[in-house]
mmCIF file of C-alpha atoms in Angstrom:
data_model
loop_
_atom_site.group_PDB
_atom_site.id
_atom_site.type_symbol
_atom_site.label_atom_id
_atom_site.label_comp_id
_atom_site.label_asym_id
_atom_site.label_seq_id
_atom_site.Cartn_x
_atom_site.Cartn_y
_atom_site.Cartn_z
ATOM 1 C CA MET A 1 24.745 52.931 -66.609
ATOM 2 C CA GLY A 2 25.054 49.690 -68.259
ATOM 3 C CA THR A 3 26.362 46.498 -66.207
ATOM 4 C CA PRO A 4 29.771 46.838 -65.245
ATOM 5 C CA ARG A 5 32.732 44.654 -66.401
ATOM 6 C CA ILE A 6 33.650 42.041 -64.626
ATOM 7 C CA ALA A 7 37.852 41.708 -65.172
ATOM 8 C CA ALA A 8 37.610 38.295 -64.558
ATOM 9 C CA ILE A 9 35.571 37.576 -67.371
ATOM 10 C CA ASP A 10 37.965 38.743 -69.468
ATOM 11 C CA GLY A 11 40.880 36.469 -68.037
ATOM 12 C CA LEU A 12 38.420 33.561 -68.921
ATOM 13 C CA ARG A 13 38.583 34.719 -72.309
ATOM 14 C CA ALA A 14 41.807 34.798 -72.556
ATOM 15 C CA LEU A 15 42.569 31.007 -71.260
ATOM 16 C CA ALA A 16 39.758 30.379 -73.903
ATOM 17 C CA ILE A 17 41.830 31.900 -76.903
ATOM 18 C CA LEU A 18 44.587 30.064 -76.172
ATOM 19 C CA ALA A 19 43.067 27.161 -76.233
ATOM 20 C CA VAL A 20 41.758 27.868 -79.649
ATOM 21 C CA LEU A 21 45.075 29.163 -80.769
ATOM 22 C CA GLY A 22 46.474 25.702 -79.362
ATOM 23 C CA CYS A 23 43.915 23.838 -81.287
ATOM 24 C CA HIS A 24 44.889 25.400 -84.617
ATOM 25 C CA GLY A 25 48.488 26.107 -83.775
ATOM 26 C CA LEU A 26 49.633 22.919 -81.825
ATOM 27 C CA GLY A 27 46.931 20.772 -82.954
ATOM 28 C CA ASN A 28 48.779 17.410 -82.139
ATOM 29 C CA ILE A 29 49.268 18.408 -78.734
ATOM 30 C CA LEU A 30 46.021 20.281 -78.161
ATOM 31 C CA PRO A 31 43.446 18.504 -80.501
ATOM 32 C CA GLY A 32 40.784 19.366 -78.441
ATOM 33 C CA GLY A 33 41.145 23.444 -77.811
ATOM 34 C CA PHE A 34 38.210 23.957 -79.791
ATOM 35 C CA PHE A 35 36.575 23.073 -76.424
ATOM 36 C CA GLY A 36 37.578 27.147 -76.055
ATOM 37 C CA VAL A 37 34.892 28.124 -78.322
ATOM 38 C CA ASP A 38 32.261 26.532 -75.416
ATOM 39 C CA VAL A 39 33.800 28.648 -73.240
ATOM 40 C CA PHE A 40 33.445 31.811 -75.343
ATOM 41 C CA PHE A 41 29.514 30.236 -75.773
ATOM 42 C CA VAL A 42 28.932 30.274 -71.993
ATOM 43 C CA ILE A 43 30.589 33.997 -71.374
ATOM 44 C CA SER A 44 28.307 35.484 -74.275
ATOM 45 C CA GLY A 45 24.977 34.039 -73.102
ATOM 46 C CA PHE A 46 26.030 35.527 -69.279
ATOM 47 C CA VAL A 47 27.080 38.516 -70.719
ATOM 48 C CA ILE A 48 24.240 39.573 -72.587
ATOM 49 C CA THR A 49 21.531 38.444 -70.350
ATOM 50 C CA ARG A 50 22.863 39.817 -67.762
ATOM 51 C CA SER A 51 22.973 43.078 -69.924
ATOM 52 C CA LEU A 52 19.127 42.604 -70.934
ATOM 53 C CA ALA A 53 17.875 41.958 -67.173
ATOM 54 C CA SER A 54 19.474 44.903 -66.429
ATOM 55 C CA GLU A 55 18.227 47.230 -68.908
ATOM 56 C CA TRP A 56 14.738 45.727 -67.891
ATOM 57 C CA ASP A 57 15.439 46.718 -64.219
ATOM 58 C CA ARG A 58 16.136 49.955 -65.077
ATOM 59 C CA THR A 59 13.640 50.713 -67.867
ATOM 60 C CA GLY A 60 11.128 47.855 -67.795
ATOM 61 C CA LEU A 61 11.776 47.528 -71.453
ATOM 62 C CA VAL A 62 14.130 44.977 -73.621
ATOM 63 C CA ARG A 63 14.649 46.458 -77.282
ATOM 64 C CA PRO A 64 15.742 43.669 -79.504
ATOM 65 C CA GLY A 65 16.361 46.150 -82.156
ATOM 66 C CA THR A 66 18.311 48.382 -79.794
ATOM 67 C CA PHE A 67 20.035 45.445 -78.374
ATOM 68 C CA PHE A 68 21.124 43.887 -81.894
ATOM 69 C CA GLY A 69 22.339 47.329 -83.276
ATOM 70 C CA ARG A 70 24.635 47.344 -80.388
ATOM 71 C CA ARG A 71 25.651 43.929 -81.310
ATOM 72 C CA VAL A 72 26.324 45.041 -84.544
ATOM 73 C CA LEU A 73 28.615 48.181 -83.540
ATOM 74 C CA ARG A 74 30.411 45.760 -81.507
ATOM 75 C CA LEU A 75 31.166 42.836 -83.758
ATOM 76 C CA TRP A 76 30.938 43.973 -87.320
ATOM 77 C CA PRO A 77 33.828 47.115 -87.530
ATOM 78 C CA ALA A 78 36.652 44.140 -86.889
ATOM 79 C CA PHE A 79 34.589 41.556 -88.838
ATOM 80 C CA GLY A 80 33.824 43.385 -92.034
ATOM 81 C CA ALA A 81 37.829 43.904 -91.698
ATOM 82 C CA MET A 82 38.737 40.578 -92.145
ATOM 83 C CA LEU A 83 36.052 39.776 -94.472
ATOM 84 C CA LEU A 84 37.729 42.537 -96.430
ATOM 85 C CA ALA A 85 40.897 41.720 -96.182
ATOM 86 C CA VAL A 86 39.855 38.007 -97.295
ATOM 87 C CA LEU A 87 37.811 39.146 -100.040
ATOM 88 C CA THR A 88 40.988 41.194 -101.738
ATOM 89 C CA LEU A 89 43.179 38.089 -101.610
ATOM 90 C CA ALA A 90 40.344 36.169 -103.232
ATOM 91 C CA ILE A 91 40.317 38.487 -105.618
ATOM 92 C CA ALA A 92 43.964 38.832 -106.069
ATOM 93 C CA SER A 93 44.466 35.299 -106.118
ATOM 94 C CA ASP A 94 41.331 34.807 -108.341
ATOM 95 C CA SER A 95 39.534 32.248 -105.897
ATOM 96 C CA THR A 96 36.191 31.670 -106.496
ATOM 97 C CA GLY A 97 35.986 29.120 -103.061
ATOM 98 C CA TYR A 98 37.535 32.364 -101.185
ATOM 99 C CA ARG A 99 34.609 34.608 -102.362
ATOM 100 C CA TRP A 100 31.903 32.029 -101.393
ATOM 101 C CA SER A 101 33.872 31.933 -97.891
ATOM 102 C CA VAL A 102 33.389 35.517 -97.441
ATOM 103 C CA LEU A 103 29.986 35.535 -98.429
ATOM 104 C CA VAL A 104 29.128 32.936 -96.419
ATOM 105 C CA ALA A 105 30.326 34.532 -93.516
ATOM 106 C CA ALA A 106 29.053 37.986 -94.226
ATOM 107 C CA LEU A 107 25.468 36.037 -94.325
ATOM 108 C CA SER A 108 26.237 34.749 -90.538
ATOM 109 C CA ILE A 109 25.315 31.373 -91.871
ATOM 110 C CA SER A 110 28.814 29.382 -91.605
ATOM 111 C CA ASN A 111 27.814 27.188 -89.141
ATOM 112 C CA TRP A 112 24.701 25.603 -91.292
ATOM 113 C CA ALA A 113 26.896 25.467 -94.376
ATOM 114 C CA ARG A 114 29.541 23.651 -92.296
ATOM 115 C CA ALA A 115 26.310 21.181 -91.138
ATOM 116 C CA PHE A 116 25.225 20.478 -94.340
ATOM 117 C CA ALA A 117 27.102 21.563 -96.741
ATOM 118 C CA ASP A 118 30.265 19.463 -96.105
ATOM 119 C CA TRP A 119 31.675 23.135 -96.326
ATOM 120 C CA ASP A 120 35.218 23.500 -94.493
ATOM 121 C CA GLY A 121 35.154 27.472 -94.992
ATOM 122 C CA GLY A 122 38.956 27.355 -95.729
ATOM 123 C CA LEU A 123 40.440 30.993 -94.211
ATOM 124 C CA LEU A 124 36.895 31.237 -92.661
ATOM 125 C CA GLY A 125 36.116 27.852 -91.109
ATOM 126 C CA HIS A 126 36.275 29.762 -87.662
ATOM 127 C CA THR A 127 33.575 31.846 -88.344
ATOM 128 C CA TRP A 128 31.126 29.076 -87.621
ATOM 129 C CA SER A 129 31.037 30.083 -83.444
ATOM 130 C CA LEU A 130 30.214 33.596 -84.857
ATOM 131 C CA SER A 131 27.592 33.151 -87.148
ATOM 132 C CA ALA A 132 25.984 30.549 -83.930
ATOM 133 C CA LYS A 133 26.203 33.702 -81.628
ATOM 134 C CA GLU A 134 24.709 35.889 -83.995
ATOM 135 C CA GLN A 135 21.602 33.568 -84.745
ATOM 136 C CA PHE A 136 21.682 33.769 -80.925
ATOM 137 C CA TYR A 137 21.424 37.221 -80.553
ATOM 138 C CA LEU A 138 18.531 37.931 -82.832
ATOM 139 C CA ILE A 139 16.460 34.778 -81.272
ATOM 140 C CA TRP A 140 17.053 35.807 -77.599
ATOM 141 C CA PRO A 141 15.841 39.042 -76.885
ATOM 142 C CA ALA A 142 12.981 38.733 -78.897
ATOM 143 C CA LEU A 143 11.698 35.293 -77.247
ATOM 144 C CA LEU A 144 12.301 37.337 -73.468
ATOM 145 C CA VAL A 145 10.121 40.023 -75.134
ATOM 146 C CA LEU A 146 7.177 37.933 -76.629
ATOM 147 C CA THR A 147 7.033 35.753 -73.326
ATOM 148 C CA GLY A 148 7.704 38.550 -70.746
ATOM 149 C CA ALA A 149 10.019 36.183 -69.170
ATOM 150 C CA LEU A 150 12.298 38.327 -67.224
ATOM 151 C CA ALA A 151 9.122 39.812 -64.748
ATOM 152 C CA HIS A 152 9.283 35.779 -63.860
ATOM 153 C CA ARG A 153 12.870 35.128 -63.298
ATOM 154 C CA ARG A 154 12.376 31.801 -61.659
ATOM 155 C CA GLY A 155 10.271 30.857 -64.170
ATOM 156 C CA LEU A 156 12.633 31.706 -66.617
ATOM 157 C CA ALA A 157 15.391 29.571 -64.949
ATOM 158 C CA ARG A 158 13.540 26.450 -64.733
ATOM 159 C CA ALA A 159 12.562 26.940 -68.782
ATOM 160 C CA LEU A 160 16.225 27.426 -69.295
ATOM 161 C CA VAL A 161 17.239 24.042 -67.479
ATOM 162 C CA ILE A 162 14.277 22.435 -69.463
ATOM 163 C CA ALA A 163 15.990 23.892 -72.524
ATOM 164 C CA ILE A 164 19.690 22.696 -71.441
ATOM 165 C CA VAL A 165 18.020 19.307 -71.235
ATOM 166 C CA ALA A 166 16.192 19.171 -74.561
ATOM 167 C CA ALA A 167 19.050 20.718 -76.632
ATOM 168 C CA SER A 168 21.098 17.394 -75.477
ATOM 169 C CA ALA A 169 18.172 15.270 -75.544
ATOM 170 C CA TRP A 170 17.589 16.700 -79.448
ATOM 171 C CA ARG A 171 21.700 15.991 -80.243
ATOM 172 C CA LEU A 172 21.136 12.734 -79.146
ATOM 173 C CA LEU A 173 18.410 11.695 -80.758
ATOM 174 C CA LEU A 174 19.700 13.298 -84.351
ATOM 175 C CA LEU A 175 22.792 10.785 -83.495
ATOM 176 C CA VAL A 176 20.559 7.808 -83.200
ATOM 177 C CA SER A 177 19.000 8.773 -86.503
ATOM 178 C CA GLY A 178 22.474 8.981 -88.151
ATOM 179 C CA ALA A 179 23.308 12.792 -88.239
ATOM 180 C CA SER A 180 27.048 13.280 -89.045
ATOM 181 C CA PRO A 181 29.249 14.493 -86.594
ATOM 182 C CA ALA A 182 29.347 17.986 -88.381
ATOM 183 C CA ARG A 183 25.638 18.070 -88.053
ATOM 184 C CA LEU A 184 25.591 17.777 -84.320
ATOM 185 C CA PHE A 185 28.339 19.936 -83.721
ATOM 186 C CA PHE A 186 27.892 23.057 -85.810
ATOM 187 C CA GLY A 187 24.192 23.376 -85.736
ATOM 188 C CA LEU A 188 23.019 25.839 -83.428
ATOM 189 C CA ASP A 189 20.172 23.639 -82.167
ATOM 190 C CA THR A 190 22.890 20.860 -81.231
ATOM 191 C CA HIS A 191 25.302 23.251 -79.993
ATOM 192 C CA CYS A 192 23.823 25.647 -77.722
ATOM 193 C CA GLU A 193 24.388 24.605 -74.371
ATOM 194 C CA GLY A 194 26.758 27.108 -73.593
ATOM 195 C CA LEU A 195 24.693 29.667 -74.570
ATOM 196 C CA LEU A 196 22.012 28.775 -72.646
ATOM 197 C CA ILE A 197 23.498 27.870 -69.729
ATOM 198 C CA GLY A 198 25.522 31.310 -69.577
ATOM 199 C CA CYS A 199 21.836 32.621 -69.980
ATOM 200 C CA LEU A 200 21.315 30.391 -66.586
ATOM 201 C CA LEU A 201 23.837 31.658 -64.450
ATOM 202 C CA ALA A 202 23.263 35.302 -65.458
ATOM 203 C CA ILE A 203 19.302 34.892 -64.418
ATOM 204 C CA ALA A 204 19.936 32.457 -61.492
ATOM 205 C CA ARG A 205 22.633 30.900 -59.438
ATOM 206 C CA PRO A 206 21.818 27.264 -58.381
ATOM 207 C CA ALA A 207 21.092 27.429 -54.768
ATOM 208 C CA TRP A 208 23.849 25.118 -54.036
ATOM 209 C CA VAL A 209 26.472 26.890 -55.848
ATOM 210 C CA GLY A 210 28.214 28.356 -53.215
ATOM 211 C CA PRO A 211 31.958 29.750 -52.070
ATOM 212 C CA GLU A 212 32.275 25.992 -50.519
ATOM 213 C CA VAL A 213 31.486 24.586 -54.373
ATOM 214 C CA THR A 214 33.347 27.504 -56.435
ATOM 215 C CA CYS A 215 36.484 27.459 -54.138
ATOM 216 C CA HIS A 216 36.918 23.831 -56.103
ATOM 217 C CA TRP A 217 37.424 25.294 -59.926
ATOM 218 C CA TRP A 218 40.246 23.262 -60.298
ATOM 219 C CA ILE A 219 38.088 20.247 -60.595
ATOM 220 C CA PRO A 220 36.616 21.503 -64.211
ATOM 221 C CA ALA A 221 39.661 23.636 -64.861
ATOM 222 C CA ALA A 222 41.067 19.769 -65.132
ATOM 223 C CA ALA A 223 38.205 18.507 -67.176
ATOM 224 C CA LEU A 224 38.590 20.973 -69.805
ATOM 225 C CA VAL A 225 42.298 20.481 -69.945
ATOM 226 C CA GLY A 226 41.688 16.702 -70.271
ATOM 227 C CA LEU A 227 39.140 17.751 -73.175
ATOM 228 C CA SER A 228 41.748 19.925 -74.917
ATOM 229 C CA LEU A 229 44.654 17.080 -74.801
ATOM 230 C CA THR A 230 42.119 14.493 -76.123
ATOM 231 C CA GLN A 231 41.637 13.610 -79.929
ATOM 232 C CA HIS A 232 38.256 13.847 -80.283
ATOM 233 C CA THR A 233 37.595 10.863 -82.827
ATOM 234 C CA GLU A 234 36.476 8.297 -80.730
ATOM 235 C CA SER A 235 32.595 8.535 -81.672
ATOM 236 C CA ALA A 236 30.200 10.832 -82.546
ATOM 237 C CA LEU A 237 28.472 9.360 -79.034
ATOM 238 C CA THR A 238 31.403 10.836 -76.751
ATOM 239 C CA LEU A 239 31.969 13.845 -78.479
ATOM 240 C CA SER A 240 28.156 14.451 -78.259
ATOM 241 C CA LEU A 241 28.490 13.954 -74.333
ATOM 242 C CA GLU A 242 31.446 16.356 -73.882
ATOM 243 C CA LEU A 243 29.680 19.187 -75.534
ATOM 244 C CA LEU A 244 27.248 19.100 -72.688
ATOM 245 C CA LEU A 245 30.586 18.408 -70.272
ATOM 246 C CA ALA A 246 32.401 21.477 -71.748
ATOM 247 C CA PRO A 247 30.260 24.301 -70.798
ATOM 248 C CA LEU A 248 29.297 22.771 -67.497
ATOM 249 C CA CYS A 249 32.857 22.842 -66.678
ATOM 250 C CA ALA A 250 32.930 26.587 -68.208
ATOM 251 C CA GLY A 251 29.886 27.712 -66.231
ATOM 252 C CA TRP A 252 31.630 26.282 -62.976
ATOM 253 C CA ILE A 253 34.599 28.171 -63.394
ATOM 254 C CA LEU A 254 32.095 31.370 -64.436
ATOM 255 C CA LEU A 255 30.616 31.365 -61.175
ATOM 256 C CA ALA A 256 34.362 30.937 -59.491
ATOM 257 C CA ALA A 257 35.522 33.651 -61.402
ATOM 258 C CA VAL A 258 32.746 36.203 -60.631
ATOM 259 C CA ASP A 259 33.283 35.165 -56.852
ATOM 260 C CA GLY A 260 36.786 35.956 -56.982
ATOM 261 C CA ALA A 261 37.692 32.756 -55.801
ATOM 262 C CA ARG A 262 40.797 31.848 -54.263
ATOM 263 C CA GLY A 263 43.527 30.562 -56.605
ATOM 264 C CA LEU A 264 42.124 32.230 -60.016
ATOM 265 C CA SER A 265 43.658 35.956 -59.270
ATOM 266 C CA ALA A 266 46.021 35.372 -62.994
ATOM 267 C CA LEU A 267 42.970 36.042 -64.197
ATOM 268 C CA THR A 268 43.144 39.306 -63.564
ATOM 269 C CA SER A 269 47.100 39.865 -64.486
ATOM 270 C CA ARG A 270 48.009 42.406 -66.937
ATOM 271 C CA PRO A 271 48.771 39.628 -69.533
ATOM 272 C CA ALA A 272 45.341 37.932 -69.019
ATOM 273 C CA LEU A 273 43.557 41.370 -69.539
ATOM 274 C CA TRP A 274 45.548 41.958 -72.820
ATOM 275 C CA LEU A 275 44.655 38.541 -73.877
ATOM 276 C CA GLY A 276 40.949 38.785 -73.014
ATOM 277 C CA THR A 277 39.821 41.998 -74.354
ATOM 278 C CA ARG A 278 41.636 41.849 -77.691
ATOM 279 C CA SER A 279 40.291 37.975 -77.873
ATOM 280 C CA TYR A 280 37.667 39.078 -80.323
ATOM 281 C CA SER A 281 39.842 40.695 -82.794
ATOM 282 C CA ILE A 282 42.546 37.429 -82.255
ATOM 283 C CA TYR A 283 39.967 35.248 -82.531
ATOM 284 C CA LEU A 284 38.922 36.827 -86.153
ATOM 285 C CA TRP A 285 42.505 37.130 -87.572
ATOM 286 C CA HIS A 286 44.120 34.233 -86.336
ATOM 287 C CA LEU A 287 42.885 31.333 -88.576
ATOM 288 C CA PRO A 288 43.392 33.424 -91.959
ATOM 289 C CA ILE A 289 47.235 33.961 -90.638
ATOM 290 C CA PHE A 290 47.872 30.800 -89.386
ATOM 291 C CA ALA A 291 46.381 28.944 -92.873
ATOM 292 C CA LEU A 292 48.473 31.670 -95.427
ATOM 293 C CA ILE A 293 51.769 31.451 -93.230
ATOM 294 C CA GLY A 294 51.547 27.288 -93.182
ATOM 295 C CA VAL A 295 51.362 27.487 -97.237
ATOM 296 C CA LEU A 296 55.182 28.401 -96.306
ATOM 297 C CA GLY A 297 55.789 24.885 -95.195
ATOM 298 C CA GLN A 298 58.012 25.737 -92.179
ATOM 299 C CA SER A 299 58.031 23.625 -89.381
ATOM 300 C CA VAL A 300 56.002 24.505 -86.246
ATOM 301 C CA LEU A 301 58.974 25.782 -84.102
ATOM 302 C CA LEU A 302 59.493 28.518 -86.877
ATOM 303 C CA SER A 303 56.034 29.231 -88.066
ATOM 304 C CA LEU A 304 54.033 29.415 -84.814
ATOM 305 C CA PRO A 305 55.786 32.466 -83.327
ATOM 306 C CA LEU A 306 55.650 34.095 -86.473
ATOM 307 C CA GLU A 307 52.217 33.312 -86.997
ATOM 308 C CA LEU A 308 51.028 34.367 -83.395
ATOM 309 C CA GLY A 309 53.417 37.484 -83.487
ATOM 310 C CA ILE A 310 51.399 38.387 -86.502
ATOM 311 C CA THR A 311 48.178 37.773 -85.176
ATOM 312 C CA PHE A 312 48.699 39.428 -81.994
ATOM 313 C CA ALA A 313 50.329 42.584 -83.841
ATOM 314 C CA ILE A 314 47.215 42.939 -86.202
ATOM 315 C CA ALA A 315 44.762 42.463 -83.310
ATOM 316 C CA GLU A 316 46.310 45.030 -81.312
ATOM 317 C CA LEU A 317 45.834 47.371 -84.158
ATOM 318 C CA SER A 318 41.893 45.780 -84.901
ATOM 319 C CA TYR A 319 40.992 46.502 -80.881
ATOM 320 C CA ARG A 320 42.335 50.206 -80.667
ATOM 321 C CA LEU A 321 40.997 51.500 -84.692
ATOM 322 C CA LEU A 322 37.894 49.338 -84.973
ATOM 323 C CA GLU A 323 36.926 47.713 -81.721
ATOM 324 C CA ARG A 324 37.448 49.962 -79.139
ATOM 325 C CA PRO A 325 35.975 53.490 -80.815
ATOM 326 C CA PHE A 326 32.719 51.517 -80.895
ATOM 327 C CA GLN A 327 32.566 50.644 -77.549
ATOM 328 C CA VAL A 328 33.328 54.064 -76.053
ATOM 329 C CA ARG A 329 30.327 55.026 -78.343
ATOM 330 C CA ARG A 330 28.287 52.364 -77.171
ATOM 331 C CA SER A 331 28.856 53.229 -73.336
ATOM 332 C CA ARG A 332 27.669 56.747 -74.396
ATOM 333 C CA GLU A 333 24.913 56.025 -75.450
ATOM 334 C CA ALA A 334 23.625 53.506 -72.917
ATOM 335 C CA VAL A 335 24.923 56.344 -70.062
ATOM 336 C CA HIS A 336 22.846 59.013 -72.213
ATOM 337 C CA PRO A 337 20.007 57.372 -73.715
ATOM 338 C CA PRO A 338 17.364 59.308 -75.477
ATOM 339 C CA ALA A 339 14.408 60.664 -73.271
ATOM 340 C CA SER A 340 11.956 58.634 -74.798
ATOM 341 C CA LEU A 341 13.390 55.178 -74.122
ATOM 342 C CA HIS A 342 12.708 56.043 -70.400
ATOM 343 C CA ALA A 343 9.953 53.555 -69.085
ATOM 344 C CA PRO A 344 8.738 53.279 -65.404
ATOM 345 C CA GLN A 345 10.917 51.950 -62.722
ATOM 346 C CA ASN A 346 9.976 48.383 -61.082
ATOM 347 C CA ILE A 347 7.716 46.886 -63.244
ATOM 348 C CA GLY A 348 7.137 43.380 -62.414
ATOM 349 C CA SER A 349 10.831 41.888 -61.755
ATOM 350 C CA SER A 350 11.342 38.993 -59.519
#
């Protein structure tokens, strides 16, 4: 069977999506809410690496093609429906810009388009983070297979620490070389620490991070709130440093959530779990809906409740009709894999 779902992680997803909604709906109050994406990155790195490591421990194999196929089943039904809706709008309004946005998003290159092409994405600008994760999902399992790294967990953990430091150093080098803030923020190579930190925490928990540390989760939580309330236009250097600080804080909170640290029971409350399990669909639909309703020119007090209400309603439909059915199918395949995919157990894990 696959790895069990951790409810508190869904609660973290809820906080992350609330930060993103706040950034796009209340940008004057939560201008840094985009750091919610870094929380999503840490969670993604943790969950997928935990799944891959579990698969290795059970079968002695990692199958990148099968893994990516599961990712496609997980992400593309809802993603494709959202793209189809925007494409329909593009055709109805005869908008060439919307059509190009749909093509770029469908090819999973939105992050690079925003990094190099001075393209804001319009209704699909938020798909940059989805593109970055899709690219990572292609690269990471293949690297694990080619290097056999899951057989040597300590070495893999050290390599991940080096990769995190290298990514930060590379971003600073590009900064000194005059790279634009867009290049630094949207490039996978310069905005991957969150994914890598999540991978590291799934492989090897730092020895010094015990309950006596995770119980102080309020420290990184306060730091993330501070980042969300801050206008990030001071300098590219400040933003670059914050791109490391945010995922480090998210990783600390993730460990606290996994530990069930005291004071985090709200993460497993019914509202938090509802938001968390539907956070992907909420993320997909919120920006097109916010942008289209914003055209009406209403005040935030009038438009935001309408935007949120429509977003949550469509997200619920998307979750029930497009996400959930494929999650059930993937779960059945994990429980009953083809006999030919089984391999001897306990092959060189450490």
